[in-house]
Short mmCIF file of C-alpha atoms in Angstrom, two decimals:
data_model
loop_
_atom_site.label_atom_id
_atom_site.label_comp_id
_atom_site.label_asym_id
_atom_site.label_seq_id
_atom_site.Cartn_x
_atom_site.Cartn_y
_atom_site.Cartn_z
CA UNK A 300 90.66 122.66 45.96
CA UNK A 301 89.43 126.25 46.14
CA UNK A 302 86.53 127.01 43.83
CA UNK A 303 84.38 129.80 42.60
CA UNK A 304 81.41 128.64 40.38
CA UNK A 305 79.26 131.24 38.78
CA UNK A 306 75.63 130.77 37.29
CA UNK A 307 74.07 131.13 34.98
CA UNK A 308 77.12 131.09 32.52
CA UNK A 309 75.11 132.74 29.98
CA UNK A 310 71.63 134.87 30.03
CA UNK A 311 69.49 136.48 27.53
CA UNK A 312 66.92 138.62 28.88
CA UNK A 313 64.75 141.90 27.40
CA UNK A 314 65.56 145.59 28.86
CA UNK A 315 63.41 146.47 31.90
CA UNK A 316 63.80 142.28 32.83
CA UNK A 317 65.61 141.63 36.68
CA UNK A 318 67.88 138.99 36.66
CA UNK A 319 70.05 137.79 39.56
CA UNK A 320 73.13 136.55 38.70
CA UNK A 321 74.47 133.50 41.46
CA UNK A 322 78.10 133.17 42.89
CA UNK A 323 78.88 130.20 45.36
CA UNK A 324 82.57 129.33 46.53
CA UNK A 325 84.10 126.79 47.83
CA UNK A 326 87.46 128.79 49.28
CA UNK A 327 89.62 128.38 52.65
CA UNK A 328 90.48 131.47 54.76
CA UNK A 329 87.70 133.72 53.02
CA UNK A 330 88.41 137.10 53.15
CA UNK A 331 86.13 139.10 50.77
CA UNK A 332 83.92 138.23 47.90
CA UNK A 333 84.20 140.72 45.26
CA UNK A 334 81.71 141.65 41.81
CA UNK A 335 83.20 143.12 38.77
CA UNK A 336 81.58 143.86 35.17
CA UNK A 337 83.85 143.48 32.36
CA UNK A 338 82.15 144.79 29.23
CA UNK A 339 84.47 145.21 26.45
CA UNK A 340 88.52 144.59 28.00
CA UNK A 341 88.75 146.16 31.42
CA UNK A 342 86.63 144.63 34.49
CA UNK A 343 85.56 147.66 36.52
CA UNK A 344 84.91 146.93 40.34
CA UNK A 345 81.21 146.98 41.50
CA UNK A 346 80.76 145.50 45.00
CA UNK A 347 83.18 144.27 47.70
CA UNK A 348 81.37 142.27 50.16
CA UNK A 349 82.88 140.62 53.59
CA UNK A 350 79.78 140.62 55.34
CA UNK A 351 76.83 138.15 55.76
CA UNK A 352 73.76 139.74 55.09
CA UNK A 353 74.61 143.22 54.78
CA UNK A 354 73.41 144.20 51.47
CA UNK A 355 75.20 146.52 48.92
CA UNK A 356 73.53 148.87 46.50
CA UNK A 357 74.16 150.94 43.92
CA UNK A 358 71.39 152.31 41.53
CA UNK A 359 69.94 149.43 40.30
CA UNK A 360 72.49 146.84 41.42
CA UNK A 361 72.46 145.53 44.47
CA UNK A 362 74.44 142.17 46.02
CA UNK A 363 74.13 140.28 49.10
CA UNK A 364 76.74 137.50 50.88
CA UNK A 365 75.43 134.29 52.54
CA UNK A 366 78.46 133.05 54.18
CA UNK A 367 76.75 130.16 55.89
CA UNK A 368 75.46 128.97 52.45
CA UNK A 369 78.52 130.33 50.79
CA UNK A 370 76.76 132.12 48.11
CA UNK A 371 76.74 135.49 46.86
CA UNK A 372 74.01 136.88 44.28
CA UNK A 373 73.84 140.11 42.37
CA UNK A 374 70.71 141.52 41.31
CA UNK A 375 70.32 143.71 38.55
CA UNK A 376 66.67 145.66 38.23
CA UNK A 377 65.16 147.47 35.42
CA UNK A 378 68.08 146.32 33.20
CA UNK A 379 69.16 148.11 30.16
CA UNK A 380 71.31 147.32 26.85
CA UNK A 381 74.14 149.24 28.80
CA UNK A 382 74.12 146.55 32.04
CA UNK A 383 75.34 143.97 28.37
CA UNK A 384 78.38 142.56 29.46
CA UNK A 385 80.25 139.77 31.81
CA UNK A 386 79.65 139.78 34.95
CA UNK A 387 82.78 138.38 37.32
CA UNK A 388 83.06 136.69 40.48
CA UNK A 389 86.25 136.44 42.44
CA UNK A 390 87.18 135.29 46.37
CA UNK A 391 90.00 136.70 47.71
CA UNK A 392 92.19 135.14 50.73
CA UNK A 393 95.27 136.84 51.77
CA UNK A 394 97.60 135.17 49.55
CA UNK A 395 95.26 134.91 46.47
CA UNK A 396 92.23 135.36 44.36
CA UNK A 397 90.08 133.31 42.64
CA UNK A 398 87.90 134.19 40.03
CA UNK A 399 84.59 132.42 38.33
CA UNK A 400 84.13 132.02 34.71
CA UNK A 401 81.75 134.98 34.64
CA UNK A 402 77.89 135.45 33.32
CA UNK A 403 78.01 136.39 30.16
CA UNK A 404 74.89 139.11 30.24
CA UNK A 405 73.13 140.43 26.45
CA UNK A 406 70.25 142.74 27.27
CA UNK A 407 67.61 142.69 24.45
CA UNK A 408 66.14 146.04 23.64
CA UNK B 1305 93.78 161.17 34.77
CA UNK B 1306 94.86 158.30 36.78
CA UNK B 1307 94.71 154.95 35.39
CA UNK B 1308 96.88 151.83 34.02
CA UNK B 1309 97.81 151.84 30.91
CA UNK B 1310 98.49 148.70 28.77
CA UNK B 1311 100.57 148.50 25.61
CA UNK B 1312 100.26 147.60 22.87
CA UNK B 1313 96.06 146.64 22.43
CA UNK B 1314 96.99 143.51 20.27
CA UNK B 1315 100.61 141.84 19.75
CA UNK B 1316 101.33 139.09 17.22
CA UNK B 1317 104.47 137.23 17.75
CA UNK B 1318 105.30 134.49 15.85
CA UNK B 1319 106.32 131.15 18.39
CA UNK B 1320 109.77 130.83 19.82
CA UNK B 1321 110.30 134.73 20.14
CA UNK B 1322 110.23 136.07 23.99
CA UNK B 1323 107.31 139.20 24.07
CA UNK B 1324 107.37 141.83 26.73
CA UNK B 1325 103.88 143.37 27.55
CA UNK B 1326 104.02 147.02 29.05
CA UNK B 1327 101.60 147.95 32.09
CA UNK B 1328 102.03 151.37 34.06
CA UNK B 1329 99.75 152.96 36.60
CA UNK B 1330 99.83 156.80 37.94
CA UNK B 1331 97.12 155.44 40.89
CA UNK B 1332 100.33 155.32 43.01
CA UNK B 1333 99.33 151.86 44.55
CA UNK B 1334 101.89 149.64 45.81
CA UNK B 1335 100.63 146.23 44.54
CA UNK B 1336 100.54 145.25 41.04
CA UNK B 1337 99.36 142.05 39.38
CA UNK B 1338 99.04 140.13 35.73
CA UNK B 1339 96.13 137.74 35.01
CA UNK B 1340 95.63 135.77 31.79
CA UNK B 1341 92.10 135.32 30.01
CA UNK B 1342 91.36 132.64 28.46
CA UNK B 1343 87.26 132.31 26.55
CA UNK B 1344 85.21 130.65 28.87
CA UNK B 1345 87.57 130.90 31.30
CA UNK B 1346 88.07 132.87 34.31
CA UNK B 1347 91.14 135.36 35.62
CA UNK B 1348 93.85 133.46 36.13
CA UNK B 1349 97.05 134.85 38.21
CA UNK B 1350 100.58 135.04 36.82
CA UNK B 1351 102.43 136.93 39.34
CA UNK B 1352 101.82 139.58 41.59
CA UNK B 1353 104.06 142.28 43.24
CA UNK B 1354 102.81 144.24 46.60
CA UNK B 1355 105.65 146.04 47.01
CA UNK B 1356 109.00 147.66 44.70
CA UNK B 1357 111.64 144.79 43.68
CA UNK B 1358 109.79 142.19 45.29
CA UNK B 1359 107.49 139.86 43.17
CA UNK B 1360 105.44 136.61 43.69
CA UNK B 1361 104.43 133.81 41.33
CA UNK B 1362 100.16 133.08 41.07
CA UNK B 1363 99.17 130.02 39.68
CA UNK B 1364 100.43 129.71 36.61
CA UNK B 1365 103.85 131.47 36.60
CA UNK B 1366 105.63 129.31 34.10
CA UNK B 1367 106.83 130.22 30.92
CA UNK B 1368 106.09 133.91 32.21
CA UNK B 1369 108.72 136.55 34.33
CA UNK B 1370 108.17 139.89 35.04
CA UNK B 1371 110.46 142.78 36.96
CA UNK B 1372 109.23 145.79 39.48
CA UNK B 1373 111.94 148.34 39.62
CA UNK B 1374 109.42 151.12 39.87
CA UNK B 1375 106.38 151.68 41.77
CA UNK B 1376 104.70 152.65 38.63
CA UNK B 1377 105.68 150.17 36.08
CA UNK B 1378 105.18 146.09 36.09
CA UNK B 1379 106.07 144.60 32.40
CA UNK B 1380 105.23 141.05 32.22
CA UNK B 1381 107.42 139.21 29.78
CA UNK B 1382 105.87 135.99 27.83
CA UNK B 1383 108.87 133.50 27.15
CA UNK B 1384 108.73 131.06 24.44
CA UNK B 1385 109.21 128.46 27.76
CA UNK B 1386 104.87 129.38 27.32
CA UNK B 1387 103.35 126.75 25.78
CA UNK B 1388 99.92 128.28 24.98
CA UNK B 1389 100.92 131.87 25.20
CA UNK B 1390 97.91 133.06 23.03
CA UNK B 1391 95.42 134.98 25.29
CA UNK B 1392 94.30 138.49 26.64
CA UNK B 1393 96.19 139.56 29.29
CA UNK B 1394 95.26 141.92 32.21
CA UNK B 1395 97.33 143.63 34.54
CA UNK B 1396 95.91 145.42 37.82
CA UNK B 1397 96.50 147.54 40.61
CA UNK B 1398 95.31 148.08 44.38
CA UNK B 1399 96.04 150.16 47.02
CA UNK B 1400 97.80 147.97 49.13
CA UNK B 1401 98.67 144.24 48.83
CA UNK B 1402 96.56 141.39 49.24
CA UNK B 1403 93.57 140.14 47.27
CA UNK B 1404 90.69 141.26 49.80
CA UNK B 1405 90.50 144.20 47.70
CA UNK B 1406 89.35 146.48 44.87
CA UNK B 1407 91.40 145.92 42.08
CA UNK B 1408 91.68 148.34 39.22
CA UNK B 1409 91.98 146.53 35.93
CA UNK B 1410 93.94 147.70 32.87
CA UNK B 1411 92.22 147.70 29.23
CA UNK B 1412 94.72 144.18 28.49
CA UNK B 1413 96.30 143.14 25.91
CA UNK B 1414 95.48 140.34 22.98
CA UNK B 1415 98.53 138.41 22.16
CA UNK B 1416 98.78 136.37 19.32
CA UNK B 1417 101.27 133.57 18.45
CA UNK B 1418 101.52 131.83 15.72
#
């Protein structure tokens, strides 16, 4: 059975901390591995990764795909009370998508 | 501004009543989707639609229908067939069909039955 397993599911850190947030699947026909933050109700897209080793920034997030080890991690430097919020993994194959449970993120100032 | 747009915020129904949950999107992308939220738990798909008057079911369809007669416009309807209808729901959009892609989430809705 297809799986996406996200870790840790829940993280309390202090502002200017880095955390890494892990991502490994289990999932047949891989076709992208994608990173959303969902802070309040909508997730909002952050990295779409298809790649091995190829990494993706932006600012002070940045994410990287293993797919040999199957694993995906997003890093988050310098973090702020804004970064707060749920961080989401999903696969997707062509006929679906599967989603982890999410990191729940709290930033303490 | 372009965007999806999700009515109402929060619903209360009370159990045994069908619900109809409103999502529209001015991104003019073809496919549309619905995903249900539950705590702890991750997005799970109800149906999806990549293209006008066509429609698939995700993984947990039943109890759930929905329609595409526009581009812009996929209401989901919650039947009281749902056994645990209570949840935030999420519709989304992308530019074309398939799940290798960005997807551009709505702010859900929070339906409550009781």
């Amino acid at each position: 059975e297809d799986k996406v397993v996200q870790s840790p599911l829940s993280l309390v850190v202090h502002e200017g901390d880095t955390v890494t947030l892990n991502c490994s699947y289990e999932v047949t026909n891989f076709r992208s591995l994608l990173w959303y933050k969902q802070e309040k109700k909508a997730p909002t897209f952050l990295f779409m990764l298809t790649s091995s080793g190829i990494e993706k920034k932006s600012g002070r997030l940045s994410s990287i795909l293993d797919k040999k080890e199957l694993f995906s991690i997003l890093n988050i430097t310098a973090t702020q009370t804004g970064d707060s919020a749920i961080y989401l993994c999903a696969v997707g194959r062509d006929d679906k998508i599967i989603f982890g449970k999410g990191t729940r993120l709290h930033i303490l100032p | 501004d372009g965007g999806i747009t999700q009515s109402p915020k929060y619903l209360f129904r009370k159990e045994g009543q069908n619900v109809t949950l409103s999502c529209e999107q001015n991104l003019n992308h073809d496919a549309m989707y619905w995903y249900r939220q539950d705590p702890g738990q991750g997005l799970r798909l109800i149906y999806y639609s990549q293209i006008v008057n066509d429609f698939q079911k995700g993984d947990i369809a039943e109890g759930y229908s929905v329609s595409r007669e526009k581009k812009e416009s996929f209401p989901l309807t919650v039947t009281s067939a749902q056994k645990n209808p209570t949840a935030f729901y999420l519709c989304a959009s992308s530019i074309v069909g398939g799940f290798s892609y960005e997807q551009y989430f709505g702010p859900g809705t929070r339906l409550t039955v009781t």
